[in-house]
mmCIF file of C-alpha atoms in Angstrom:
data_model
loop_
_atom_site.group_PDB
_atom_site.id
_atom_site.type_symbol
_atom_site.label_atom_id
_atom_site.label_comp_id
_atom_site.label_asym_id
_atom_site.label_seq_id
_atom_site.Cartn_x
_atom_site.Cartn_y
_atom_site.Cartn_z
ATOM 1 C CA UNK A 784 -0.027 0.049 -0.042
ATOM 2 C CA UNK A 785 1.329 3.428 -0.881
ATOM 3 C CA UNK A 786 1.991 5.622 2.067
ATOM 4 C CA UNK A 787 4.019 8.644 1.009
ATOM 5 C CA UNK A 788 2.528 11.607 -0.841
ATOM 6 C CA UNK A 789 3.136 11.532 -4.543
ATOM 7 C CA UNK A 790 5.452 14.511 -5.476
ATOM 8 C CA UNK A 791 3.916 14.589 -9.001
ATOM 9 C CA UNK A 792 0.375 14.997 -7.634
ATOM 10 C CA UNK A 793 -1.297 18.431 -8.019
ATOM 11 C CA UNK A 794 -3.742 18.900 -5.055
ATOM 12 C CA UNK A 795 -7.369 19.145 -5.786
ATOM 13 C CA UNK A 796 -8.201 22.825 -5.828
ATOM 14 C CA UNK A 797 -10.387 24.375 -3.181
ATOM 15 C CA UNK A 798 -12.717 25.675 -5.862
ATOM 16 C CA UNK A 799 -13.446 22.181 -7.195
ATOM 17 C CA UNK A 800 -14.170 20.817 -3.659
ATOM 18 C CA UNK A 801 -16.343 23.832 -2.914
ATOM 19 C CA UNK A 802 -18.322 23.262 -6.145
ATOM 20 C CA UNK A 803 -18.814 19.668 -5.287
ATOM 21 C CA UNK A 804 -19.570 20.339 -1.591
ATOM 22 C CA UNK A 805 -22.247 22.912 -2.396
ATOM 23 C CA UNK A 806 -23.774 20.933 -5.130
ATOM 24 C CA UNK A 807 -24.120 17.848 -3.039
ATOM 25 C CA UNK A 808 -25.512 19.784 -0.183
ATOM 26 C CA UNK A 809 -28.403 20.930 -2.214
ATOM 27 C CA UNK A 810 -29.751 17.385 -2.571
ATOM 28 C CA UNK A 811 -28.472 15.797 0.561
ATOM 29 C CA UNK A 812 -31.633 16.280 2.543
ATOM 30 C CA UNK A 813 -33.766 14.907 -0.352
ATOM 31 C CA UNK A 814 -31.682 11.783 -0.672
ATOM 32 C CA UNK A 815 -31.798 11.320 3.174
ATOM 33 C CA UNK A 816 -35.611 11.660 3.162
ATOM 34 C CA UNK A 817 -36.223 9.244 0.385
ATOM 35 C CA UNK A 818 -33.164 6.893 1.097
ATOM 36 C CA UNK A 819 -32.360 7.254 -2.566
ATOM 37 C CA UNK A 820 -29.015 6.820 -4.058
ATOM 38 C CA UNK A 821 -27.081 9.951 -5.404
ATOM 39 C CA UNK A 822 -25.953 8.590 -8.724
ATOM 40 C CA UNK A 823 -25.496 12.235 -9.982
ATOM 41 C CA UNK A 824 -22.840 12.827 -7.254
ATOM 42 C CA UNK A 825 -20.609 10.041 -8.645
ATOM 43 C CA UNK A 826 -20.884 11.388 -12.069
ATOM 44 C CA UNK A 827 -19.590 14.701 -10.833
ATOM 45 C CA UNK A 828 -16.745 12.969 -8.884
ATOM 46 C CA UNK A 829 -15.742 11.121 -11.964
ATOM 47 C CA UNK A 830 -15.754 14.341 -14.018
ATOM 48 C CA UNK A 831 -13.088 15.759 -11.785
ATOM 49 C CA UNK A 832 -11.119 12.522 -11.642
ATOM 50 C CA UNK A 833 -11.892 11.928 -7.878
ATOM 51 C CA UNK A 834 -12.897 8.377 -8.269
ATOM 52 C CA UNK A 835 -9.205 7.688 -9.209
ATOM 53 C CA UNK A 836 -7.736 9.975 -6.690
ATOM 54 C CA UNK A 837 -5.341 7.519 -5.076
ATOM 55 C CA UNK A 838 -4.267 5.856 -8.365
ATOM 56 C CA UNK A 839 -0.739 6.779 -9.545
ATOM 57 C CA UNK A 840 -0.510 9.568 -12.250
ATOM 58 C CA UNK A 841 1.306 7.264 -14.716
ATOM 59 C CA UNK A 842 -1.893 5.081 -14.567
ATOM 60 C CA UNK A 843 -4.165 8.106 -15.267
ATOM 61 C CA UNK A 844 -5.085 8.888 -11.658
ATOM 62 C CA UNK A 845 -4.448 11.846 -9.422
ATOM 63 C CA UNK A 846 -1.814 10.264 -7.238
ATOM 64 C CA UNK A 847 -3.234 11.596 -3.925
ATOM 65 C CA UNK A 848 -1.695 10.517 -0.669
ATOM 66 C CA UNK A 849 -3.392 10.061 2.694
ATOM 67 C CA UNK A 850 -3.347 13.779 3.543
ATOM 68 C CA UNK A 851 -5.053 14.758 0.302
ATOM 69 C CA UNK A 852 -7.501 11.910 0.375
ATOM 70 C CA UNK A 853 -8.554 12.768 3.960
ATOM 71 C CA UNK A 854 -9.040 16.442 2.801
ATOM 72 C CA UNK A 855 -11.200 15.343 -0.144
ATOM 73 C CA UNK A 856 -13.323 13.065 2.048
ATOM 74 C CA UNK A 857 -13.881 15.712 4.637
ATOM 75 C CA UNK A 858 -15.045 18.289 2.101
ATOM 76 C CA UNK A 859 -17.385 15.834 0.290
ATOM 77 C CA UNK A 860 -18.831 14.679 3.621
ATOM 78 C CA UNK A 861 -19.792 18.381 4.443
ATOM 79 C CA UNK A 862 -21.967 18.181 1.249
ATOM 80 C CA UNK A 863 -23.256 14.616 1.518
ATOM 81 C CA UNK A 864 -21.744 12.138 4.044
ATOM 82 C CA UNK A 865 -23.302 9.083 2.366
ATOM 83 C CA UNK A 866 -21.452 9.983 -0.906
ATOM 84 C CA UNK A 867 -18.226 10.373 1.133
ATOM 85 C CA UNK A 868 -18.785 6.899 2.762
ATOM 86 C CA UNK A 869 -18.975 5.176 -0.566
ATOM 87 C CA UNK A 870 -15.989 7.159 -1.799
ATOM 88 C CA UNK A 871 -13.985 5.939 1.187
ATOM 89 C CA UNK A 872 -14.628 2.423 0.249
ATOM 90 C CA UNK A 873 -13.349 2.958 -3.236
ATOM 91 C CA UNK A 874 -10.168 4.509 -1.892
ATOM 92 C CA UNK A 875 -9.600 1.825 0.763
ATOM 93 C CA UNK A 876 -9.745 -0.881 -1.938
ATOM 94 C CA UNK A 877 -7.536 0.954 -4.303
ATOM 95 C CA UNK A 878 -4.809 1.536 -1.736
ATOM 96 C CA UNK A 879 -5.275 -1.721 0.128
ATOM 97 C CA UNK A 880 -4.766 -4.110 -2.853
ATOM 98 C CA UNK A 881 -1.702 -6.270 -1.841
ATOM 99 C CA UNK A 882 0.200 -6.248 -5.095
ATOM 100 C CA UNK A 883 2.128 -9.358 -4.337
ATOM 101 C CA UNK A 884 -1.086 -11.342 -3.926
ATOM 102 C CA UNK A 885 -3.576 -9.974 -6.431
ATOM 103 C CA UNK A 886 -3.162 -10.933 -10.165
ATOM 104 C CA UNK A 887 -1.375 -7.968 -11.748
ATOM 105 C CA UNK A 888 -3.745 -7.819 -14.786
ATOM 106 C CA UNK A 889 -6.850 -7.604 -12.436
ATOM 107 C CA UNK A 890 -5.295 -4.887 -10.307
ATOM 108 C CA UNK A 891 -4.517 -2.881 -13.511
ATOM 109 C CA UNK A 892 -7.967 -3.484 -14.888
ATOM 110 C CA UNK A 893 -9.686 -2.172 -11.737
ATOM 111 C CA UNK A 894 -7.535 0.915 -11.816
ATOM 112 C CA UNK A 895 -8.041 1.522 -15.503
ATOM 113 C CA UNK A 896 -11.824 1.129 -15.170
ATOM 114 C CA UNK A 897 -11.863 3.604 -12.332
ATOM 115 C CA UNK A 898 -9.860 6.154 -14.502
ATOM 116 C CA UNK A 899 -11.803 5.665 -17.701
ATOM 117 C CA UNK A 900 -15.418 5.356 -16.670
ATOM 118 C CA UNK A 901 -15.433 5.873 -12.867
ATOM 119 C CA UNK A 902 -16.026 2.268 -11.945
ATOM 120 C CA UNK A 903 -16.554 1.835 -8.240
ATOM 121 C CA UNK A 904 -15.599 -1.220 -6.082
ATOM 122 C CA UNK A 905 -16.248 -2.166 -2.490
ATOM 123 C CA UNK A 906 -15.588 -5.174 -0.299
ATOM 124 C CA UNK A 907 -18.830 -6.958 0.874
ATOM 125 C CA UNK A 908 -18.037 -8.830 4.100
ATOM 126 C CA UNK A 909 -20.978 -8.799 6.561
ATOM 127 C CA UNK A 910 -23.501 -11.790 6.523
ATOM 128 C CA UNK A 911 -26.710 -12.637 8.436
ATOM 129 C CA UNK A 912 -25.051 -15.762 10.097
ATOM 130 C CA UNK A 913 -21.554 -14.324 10.605
ATOM 131 C CA UNK A 914 -22.152 -10.695 11.376
ATOM 132 C CA UNK A 915 -18.944 -8.757 10.864
ATOM 133 C CA UNK A 916 -15.759 -10.813 10.048
ATOM 134 C CA UNK A 917 -13.801 -8.660 12.462
ATOM 135 C CA UNK A 918 -15.247 -10.737 15.331
ATOM 136 C CA UNK A 919 -14.025 -14.026 13.914
ATOM 137 C CA UNK A 920 -15.731 -16.879 12.402
ATOM 138 C CA UNK A 921 -15.863 -18.351 8.745
ATOM 139 C CA UNK A 922 -18.195 -16.846 6.107
ATOM 140 C CA UNK A 923 -21.094 -18.803 4.928
ATOM 141 C CA UNK A 924 -20.713 -17.446 1.425
ATOM 142 C CA UNK A 925 -19.109 -20.282 -0.481
ATOM 143 C CA UNK A 926 -17.151 -20.628 -3.686
ATOM 144 C CA UNK A 927 -16.995 -24.100 -5.361
ATOM 145 C CA UNK A 928 -14.790 -25.043 -8.260
ATOM 146 C CA UNK A 929 -16.598 -25.450 -11.498
ATOM 147 C CA UNK A 930 -14.379 -26.323 -14.388
ATOM 148 C CA UNK A 931 -11.964 -23.452 -15.042
ATOM 149 C CA UNK A 932 -13.739 -21.121 -12.627
ATOM 150 C CA UNK A 933 -15.772 -20.680 -9.455
ATOM 151 C CA UNK A 934 -19.437 -20.598 -8.570
ATOM 152 C CA UNK A 935 -20.261 -18.309 -5.654
ATOM 153 C CA UNK A 936 -23.402 -18.282 -3.512
ATOM 154 C CA UNK A 937 -24.057 -16.204 -0.500
ATOM 155 C CA UNK A 938 -25.932 -13.356 1.241
ATOM 156 C CA UNK A 939 -24.168 -10.101 2.158
ATOM 157 C CA UNK A 940 -25.570 -7.262 4.350
ATOM 158 C CA UNK A 941 -24.843 -3.550 4.632
ATOM 159 C CA UNK A 942 -23.279 -3.547 1.124
ATOM 160 C CA UNK A 943 -22.393 0.112 0.950
ATOM 161 C CA UNK A 944 -22.786 1.601 -2.574
ATOM 162 C CA UNK A 945 -24.509 -1.559 -3.886
ATOM 163 C CA UNK A 946 -26.568 0.295 -6.589
ATOM 164 C CA UNK A 947 -23.560 1.584 -8.360
ATOM 165 C CA UNK A 948 -20.801 -0.957 -7.813
ATOM 166 C CA UNK A 949 -19.086 -2.160 -10.970
ATOM 167 C CA UNK A 950 -17.145 -4.654 -8.929
ATOM 168 C CA UNK A 951 -17.834 -6.456 -5.624
ATOM 169 C CA UNK A 952 -15.024 -7.895 -3.637
ATOM 170 C CA UNK A 953 -16.778 -10.843 -2.000
ATOM 171 C CA UNK A 954 -15.543 -12.236 1.351
ATOM 172 C CA UNK A 955 -16.079 -15.990 1.126
ATOM 173 C CA UNK A 956 -14.692 -19.491 1.661
ATOM 174 C CA UNK A 957 -13.846 -22.391 -0.500
ATOM 175 C CA UNK A 958 -15.658 -25.695 -0.222
ATOM 176 C CA UNK A 959 -14.207 -28.670 1.739
ATOM 177 C CA UNK A 960 -12.892 -29.597 5.149
ATOM 178 C CA UNK A 961 -9.754 -27.389 4.815
ATOM 179 C CA UNK A 962 -11.262 -24.140 3.445
ATOM 180 C CA UNK A 963 -9.338 -21.163 2.343
ATOM 181 C CA UNK A 964 -10.899 -17.718 3.013
ATOM 182 C CA UNK A 965 -10.621 -14.528 1.203
ATOM 183 C CA UNK A 966 -11.740 -12.199 -1.511
ATOM 184 C CA UNK A 967 -13.363 -13.061 -4.802
ATOM 185 C CA UNK A 968 -13.636 -10.274 -7.406
ATOM 186 C CA UNK A 969 -17.186 -10.371 -8.913
ATOM 187 C CA UNK A 970 -18.389 -7.928 -11.617
ATOM 188 C CA UNK A 971 -21.425 -6.222 -10.352
ATOM 189 C CA UNK A 972 -23.490 -7.111 -13.474
ATOM 190 C CA UNK A 973 -22.878 -10.822 -13.207
ATOM 191 C CA UNK A 974 -25.862 -13.122 -13.811
ATOM 192 C CA UNK A 975 -26.987 -14.415 -10.400
ATOM 193 C CA UNK A 976 -26.589 -11.176 -8.404
ATOM 194 C CA UNK A 977 -29.654 -9.687 -6.914
ATOM 195 C CA UNK A 978 -29.825 -6.449 -4.858
ATOM 196 C CA UNK A 979 -32.614 -6.399 -2.178
ATOM 197 C CA UNK A 980 -33.317 -2.870 -1.227
ATOM 198 C CA UNK A 981 -33.444 -3.331 2.491
ATOM 199 C CA UNK A 982 -31.450 -0.278 3.625
ATOM 200 C CA UNK A 983 -33.853 1.718 5.828
ATOM 201 C CA UNK A 984 -31.370 3.043 8.361
ATOM 202 C CA UNK A 985 -31.421 5.864 10.919
ATOM 203 C CA UNK A 986 -28.372 7.585 9.227
ATOM 204 C CA UNK A 987 -26.327 7.412 6.069
ATOM 205 C CA UNK A 988 -29.585 6.753 4.376
ATOM 206 C CA UNK A 989 -28.299 7.558 0.893
ATOM 207 C CA UNK A 990 -25.406 5.064 1.004
ATOM 208 C CA UNK A 991 -27.325 2.303 -0.705
ATOM 209 C CA UNK A 992 -26.149 -0.243 1.874
ATOM 210 C CA UNK A 993 -28.635 -2.976 0.746
ATOM 211 C CA UNK A 994 -28.497 -6.740 0.805
ATOM 212 C CA UNK A 995 -26.711 -8.441 -2.022
ATOM 213 C CA UNK A 996 -27.703 -11.994 -2.856
ATOM 214 C CA UNK A 997 -25.350 -14.181 -5.004
ATOM 215 C CA UNK A 998 -26.911 -17.320 -6.501
ATOM 216 C CA UNK A 999 -24.454 -19.603 -8.285
ATOM 217 C CA UNK A 1000 -22.511 -16.639 -9.652
ATOM 218 C CA UNK A 1001 -19.805 -17.675 -12.143
ATOM 219 C CA UNK A 1002 -16.359 -16.000 -12.180
ATOM 220 C CA UNK A 1003 -13.008 -17.040 -13.658
ATOM 221 C CA UNK A 1004 -10.496 -18.959 -11.652
ATOM 222 C CA UNK A 1005 -8.017 -15.969 -11.226
ATOM 223 C CA UNK A 1006 -10.767 -13.801 -9.732
ATOM 224 C CA UNK A 1007 -10.131 -15.462 -6.410
ATOM 225 C CA UNK A 1008 -7.719 -12.614 -5.846
ATOM 226 C CA UNK A 1009 -6.499 -13.373 -2.306
ATOM 227 C CA UNK A 1010 -7.193 -16.636 -0.624
ATOM 228 C CA UNK A 1011 -5.464 -17.761 2.590
ATOM 229 C CA UNK A 1012 -6.018 -20.201 5.480
ATOM 230 C CA UNK A 1013 -8.109 -18.491 8.078
ATOM 231 C CA UNK A 1014 -5.214 -18.080 10.617
ATOM 232 C CA UNK A 1015 -3.244 -16.206 8.022
ATOM 233 C CA UNK A 1016 -5.669 -13.263 8.096
ATOM 234 C CA UNK A 1017 -4.901 -12.516 11.690
ATOM 235 C CA UNK A 1018 -1.816 -10.464 10.981
ATOM 236 C CA UNK A 1019 -1.715 -6.680 11.701
ATOM 237 C CA UNK A 1020 -1.554 -4.252 8.918
ATOM 238 C CA UNK A 1021 -0.875 -0.871 10.570
ATOM 239 C CA UNK A 1022 -0.783 1.088 7.288
ATOM 240 C CA UNK A 1023 -4.205 -0.101 6.141
ATOM 241 C CA UNK A 1024 -5.646 0.530 9.570
ATOM 242 C CA UNK A 1025 -4.261 4.026 9.601
ATOM 243 C CA UNK A 1026 -5.933 4.772 6.257
ATOM 244 C CA UNK A 1027 -9.277 3.392 7.420
ATOM 245 C CA UNK A 1028 -9.230 5.413 10.690
ATOM 246 C CA UNK A 1029 -8.085 8.539 8.969
ATOM 247 C CA UNK A 1030 -10.773 8.485 6.293
ATOM 248 C CA UNK A 1031 -13.666 7.474 8.551
ATOM 249 C CA UNK A 1032 -12.425 9.955 11.120
ATOM 250 C CA UNK A 1033 -12.337 12.688 8.622
ATOM 251 C CA UNK A 1034 -15.917 11.890 7.462
ATOM 252 C CA UNK A 1035 -17.536 11.824 10.844
ATOM 253 C CA UNK A 1036 -15.483 14.826 12.121
ATOM 254 C CA UNK A 1037 -16.804 16.759 9.054
ATOM 255 C CA UNK A 1038 -20.441 15.823 10.027
ATOM 256 C CA UNK A 1039 -19.811 17.031 13.479
ATOM 257 C CA UNK A 1040 -18.438 20.293 12.084
ATOM 258 C CA UNK A 1041 -21.601 20.811 10.087
ATOM 259 C CA UNK A 1042 -23.571 20.267 13.294
ATOM 260 C CA UNK A 1043 -21.444 22.706 15.089
ATOM 261 C CA UNK A 1044 -21.813 25.394 12.398
ATOM 262 C CA UNK A 1045 -25.637 24.897 12.348
ATOM 263 C CA UNK A 1046 -25.719 25.278 16.186
ATOM 264 C CA UNK A 1047 -23.604 28.422 16.086
ATOM 265 C CA UNK A 1048 -25.888 30.118 13.391
ATOM 266 C CA UNK A 1049 -29.008 29.116 15.354
ATOM 267 C CA UNK A 1050 -27.599 30.636 18.595
ATOM 268 C CA UNK A 1051 -26.547 33.856 16.771
ATOM 269 C CA UNK A 1052 -29.936 34.345 15.065
ATOM 270 C CA UNK A 1053 -32.464 33.077 17.651
ATOM 271 C CA UNK A 1054 -33.682 36.091 19.739
ATOM 272 C CA UNK A 1055 -36.233 34.985 22.292
ATOM 273 C CA UNK A 1056 -38.725 37.766 23.170
ATOM 274 C CA UNK A 1057 -38.081 37.287 26.963
ATOM 275 C CA UNK A 1058 -34.296 37.838 26.323
ATOM 276 C CA UNK A 1059 -34.293 40.557 23.700
ATOM 277 C CA UNK A 1060 -30.817 39.392 22.471
ATOM 278 C CA UNK A 1061 -29.555 36.360 20.607
ATOM 279 C CA UNK A 1062 -28.981 33.184 22.467
ATOM 280 C CA UNK A 1063 -25.259 33.550 21.674
ATOM 281 C CA UNK A 1064 -25.098 36.237 24.285
ATOM 282 C CA UNK A 1065 -25.823 33.892 27.112
ATOM 283 C CA UNK A 1066 -22.932 32.295 29.096
ATOM 284 C CA UNK A 1067 -24.460 28.853 28.798
ATOM 285 C CA UNK A 1068 -24.461 28.872 25.000
ATOM 286 C CA UNK A 1069 -20.916 30.415 24.924
ATOM 287 C CA UNK A 1070 -19.600 27.729 27.239
ATOM 288 C CA UNK A 1071 -21.371 25.051 25.241
ATOM 289 C CA UNK A 1072 -19.899 26.156 21.924
ATOM 290 C CA UNK A 1073 -16.491 26.151 23.652
ATOM 291 C CA UNK A 1074 -16.923 22.566 24.720
ATOM 292 C CA UNK A 1075 -17.990 21.523 21.229
ATOM 293 C CA UNK A 1076 -14.927 23.418 19.675
ATOM 294 C CA UNK A 1077 -12.659 21.712 22.239
ATOM 295 C CA UNK A 1078 -13.867 18.241 21.093
ATOM 296 C CA UNK A 1079 -13.392 19.115 17.476
ATOM 297 C CA UNK A 1080 -9.893 20.715 18.082
ATOM 298 C CA UNK A 1081 -8.840 17.389 19.653
ATOM 299 C CA UNK A 1082 -10.113 15.591 16.597
ATOM 300 C CA UNK A 1083 -8.170 17.845 14.276
ATOM 301 C CA UNK A 1084 -4.881 17.410 16.230
ATOM 302 C CA UNK A 1085 -5.249 13.610 16.329
ATOM 303 C CA UNK A 1086 -6.195 13.275 12.661
ATOM 304 C CA UNK A 1087 -3.338 15.456 11.574
ATOM 305 C CA UNK A 1088 -0.878 13.580 13.705
ATOM 306 C CA UNK A 1089 -2.109 10.188 12.381
ATOM 307 C CA UNK A 1090 -1.749 11.314 8.675
ATOM 308 C CA UNK A 1091 1.634 12.761 9.372
ATOM 309 C CA UNK A 1092 3.021 9.691 11.031
ATOM 310 C CA UNK A 1093 1.552 7.426 8.342
ATOM 311 C CA UNK A 1094 2.849 9.454 5.350
ATOM 312 C CA UNK A 1095 6.255 9.508 7.069
ATOM 313 C CA UNK A 1096 6.189 5.766 6.953
ATOM 314 C CA UNK A 1097 5.772 5.202 10.697
ATOM 315 C CA UNK A 1098 2.072 4.625 11.371
ATOM 316 C CA UNK A 1099 1.123 3.785 14.975
ATOM 317 C CA UNK A 1100 0.417 0.158 15.812
ATOM 318 C CA UNK A 1101 -3.094 -0.900 14.751
ATOM 319 C CA UNK A 1102 -4.358 -1.205 18.373
ATOM 320 C CA UNK A 1103 -3.269 2.449 18.958
ATOM 321 C CA UNK A 1104 -4.838 3.658 15.774
ATOM 322 C CA UNK A 1105 -8.175 1.891 16.572
ATOM 323 C CA UNK A 1106 -8.148 3.661 19.942
ATOM 324 C CA UNK A 1107 -7.993 6.869 17.857
ATOM 325 C CA UNK A 1108 -11.109 5.768 15.957
ATOM 326 C CA UNK A 1109 -12.819 5.279 19.313
ATOM 327 C CA UNK A 1110 -11.764 8.719 20.536
ATOM 328 C CA UNK A 1111 -12.363 10.698 17.317
ATOM 329 C CA UNK A 1112 -15.793 9.189 16.551
ATOM 330 C CA UNK A 1113 -16.774 9.627 20.222
ATOM 331 C CA UNK A 1114 -15.748 13.278 20.140
ATOM 332 C CA UNK A 1115 -17.838 13.781 16.895
ATOM 333 C CA UNK A 1116 -20.940 12.230 18.392
ATOM 334 C CA UNK A 1117 -20.567 14.134 21.727
ATOM 335 C CA UNK A 1118 -20.163 17.385 19.810
ATOM 336 C CA UNK A 1119 -23.371 16.952 17.884
ATOM 337 C CA UNK A 1120 -25.201 15.571 20.927
ATOM 338 C CA UNK A 1121 -24.409 18.746 22.923
ATOM 339 C CA UNK A 1122 -25.792 20.913 20.107
ATOM 340 C CA UNK A 1123 -28.999 18.790 19.949
ATOM 341 C CA UNK A 1124 -29.473 18.921 23.772
ATOM 342 C CA UNK A 1125 -29.038 22.794 23.774
ATOM 343 C CA UNK A 1126 -31.478 23.474 20.975
ATOM 344 C CA UNK A 1127 -34.279 21.096 22.053
ATOM 345 C CA UNK A 1128 -37.073 20.744 19.662
ATOM 346 C CA UNK A 1129 -35.476 22.881 16.814
ATOM 347 C CA UNK A 1130 -32.537 20.593 16.849
ATOM 348 C CA UNK A 1131 -34.682 17.479 16.562
ATOM 349 C CA UNK A 1132 -37.176 18.662 13.926
ATOM 350 C CA UNK A 1133 -36.619 17.210 10.476
ATOM 351 C CA UNK A 1134 -36.961 20.722 8.955
ATOM 352 C CA UNK A 1135 -33.507 21.536 10.346
ATOM 353 C CA UNK A 1136 -30.256 19.677 9.286
ATOM 354 C CA UNK A 1137 -28.945 19.200 12.856
ATOM 355 C CA UNK A 1138 -31.199 16.161 13.234
ATOM 356 C CA UNK A 1139 -29.813 14.658 10.068
ATOM 357 C CA UNK A 1140 -26.250 15.329 11.219
ATOM 358 C CA UNK A 1141 -27.009 13.649 14.544
ATOM 359 C CA UNK A 1142 -28.415 10.529 12.827
ATOM 360 C CA UNK A 1143 -25.446 10.374 10.483
ATOM 361 C CA UNK A 1144 -22.810 10.871 13.051
ATOM 362 C CA UNK A 1145 -24.222 8.021 15.206
ATOM 363 C CA UNK A 1146 -23.375 5.680 12.381
ATOM 364 C CA UNK A 1147 -19.670 6.037 13.229
ATOM 365 C CA UNK A 1148 -20.267 3.421 15.865
ATOM 366 C CA UNK A 1149 -21.323 0.812 13.415
ATOM 367 C CA UNK A 1150 -18.076 0.552 11.540
ATOM 368 C CA UNK A 1151 -16.013 -2.501 12.388
ATOM 369 C CA UNK A 1152 -14.268 -2.883 14.670
ATOM 370 C CA UNK A 1153 -16.901 -1.597 17.139
ATOM 371 C CA UNK A 1154 -15.953 0.107 20.407
ATOM 372 C CA UNK A 1155 -16.094 -3.019 22.581
ATOM 373 C CA UNK A 1156 -13.705 -4.752 20.399
ATOM 374 C CA UNK A 1157 -11.331 -1.796 20.117
ATOM 375 C CA UNK A 1158 -11.182 -1.409 23.979
ATOM 376 C CA UNK A 1159 -10.750 -5.155 24.539
ATOM 377 C CA UNK A 1160 -7.816 -5.283 22.038
ATOM 378 C CA UNK A 1161 -6.276 -2.247 23.749
ATOM 379 C CA UNK A 1162 -6.558 -3.793 27.181
ATOM 380 C CA UNK A 1163 -5.271 -7.094 26.035
ATOM 381 C CA UNK A 1164 -2.275 -5.274 24.392
ATOM 382 C CA UNK A 1165 -1.716 -3.315 27.486
ATOM 383 C CA UNK A 1166 -1.615 -6.249 29.761
ATOM 384 C CA UNK A 1167 0.702 -8.133 27.361
ATOM 385 C CA UNK A 1168 3.148 -5.203 27.247
ATOM 386 C CA UNK A 1169 3.060 -5.064 31.184
#
């Protein structure tokens, strides 16, 4: 995985990001209300080359490193966080492909498709029986050998971006008493794939995280891009963890910033008749905004340090980076919750965006590994070090 910034990369301009952010913000509430997928947002992202942001310039991409990618994610999230979430999954696949394990021609094909037509890819891992693979266990999704290829059957949940995915990286197992586990690259238009539109979530409602059903889906033999024995998946990848936490942290911190800004505008413009002055003149509201800003300042410092260390080639150990996920997402939730508590009914009405920001930021808890797993790992690591 690439970690250092590409010196030939030209940063995405503030003007482009502002255009996308403001455009996406115009339809974000509508997509949230209807749980509809924002296809038009991804056409715009492709127009500016941002679906290939992390791909090297010599391959037609923009060559963005972690700092640039985090910046792009944060700005897109301020316009539409569901779009930013799908975009994160694209970036994590592109930078996370282990070049010594994937067939080279498939890696090059995925990259070329992203550059030429904005093809999106995501890893589909969660299952009804298994839950999230981060908690252990073998997937029920099974690949059986069929001549020169594979036939895959299974049921995936919470498949972010499913309506637009050109490729699905399916987490599954091989048949037999000694199964191998790993990723199978499945074109999204393959016969036998069915999307059940089950996503009716509290937050991130426009992410298209529906169920995906695979019924005897045929793929070539080399599309089993990374198969290993189960125990071989237990190793730590500190760089990949740092990318994941940096990007998800940037997304949910951006949502919290939007909630903070709405609260500040509300307090400056709300003039109760019994007060005769804006709420922002009250000590209580000033102290509250100070608490929110302290939480978000902490996030900014932590994210900047994580990005700096990772791009310098010295990311923290995965257990430490996951604690940052716990802290950053917790700060983001607390910041928006404080604003909701202070504003009461106006903050919870669907006519105002704070209610949507609160629902969206709560989704940070759902991304694996969840808080209990993070804290257990940190405690186990701490005891081992002692």
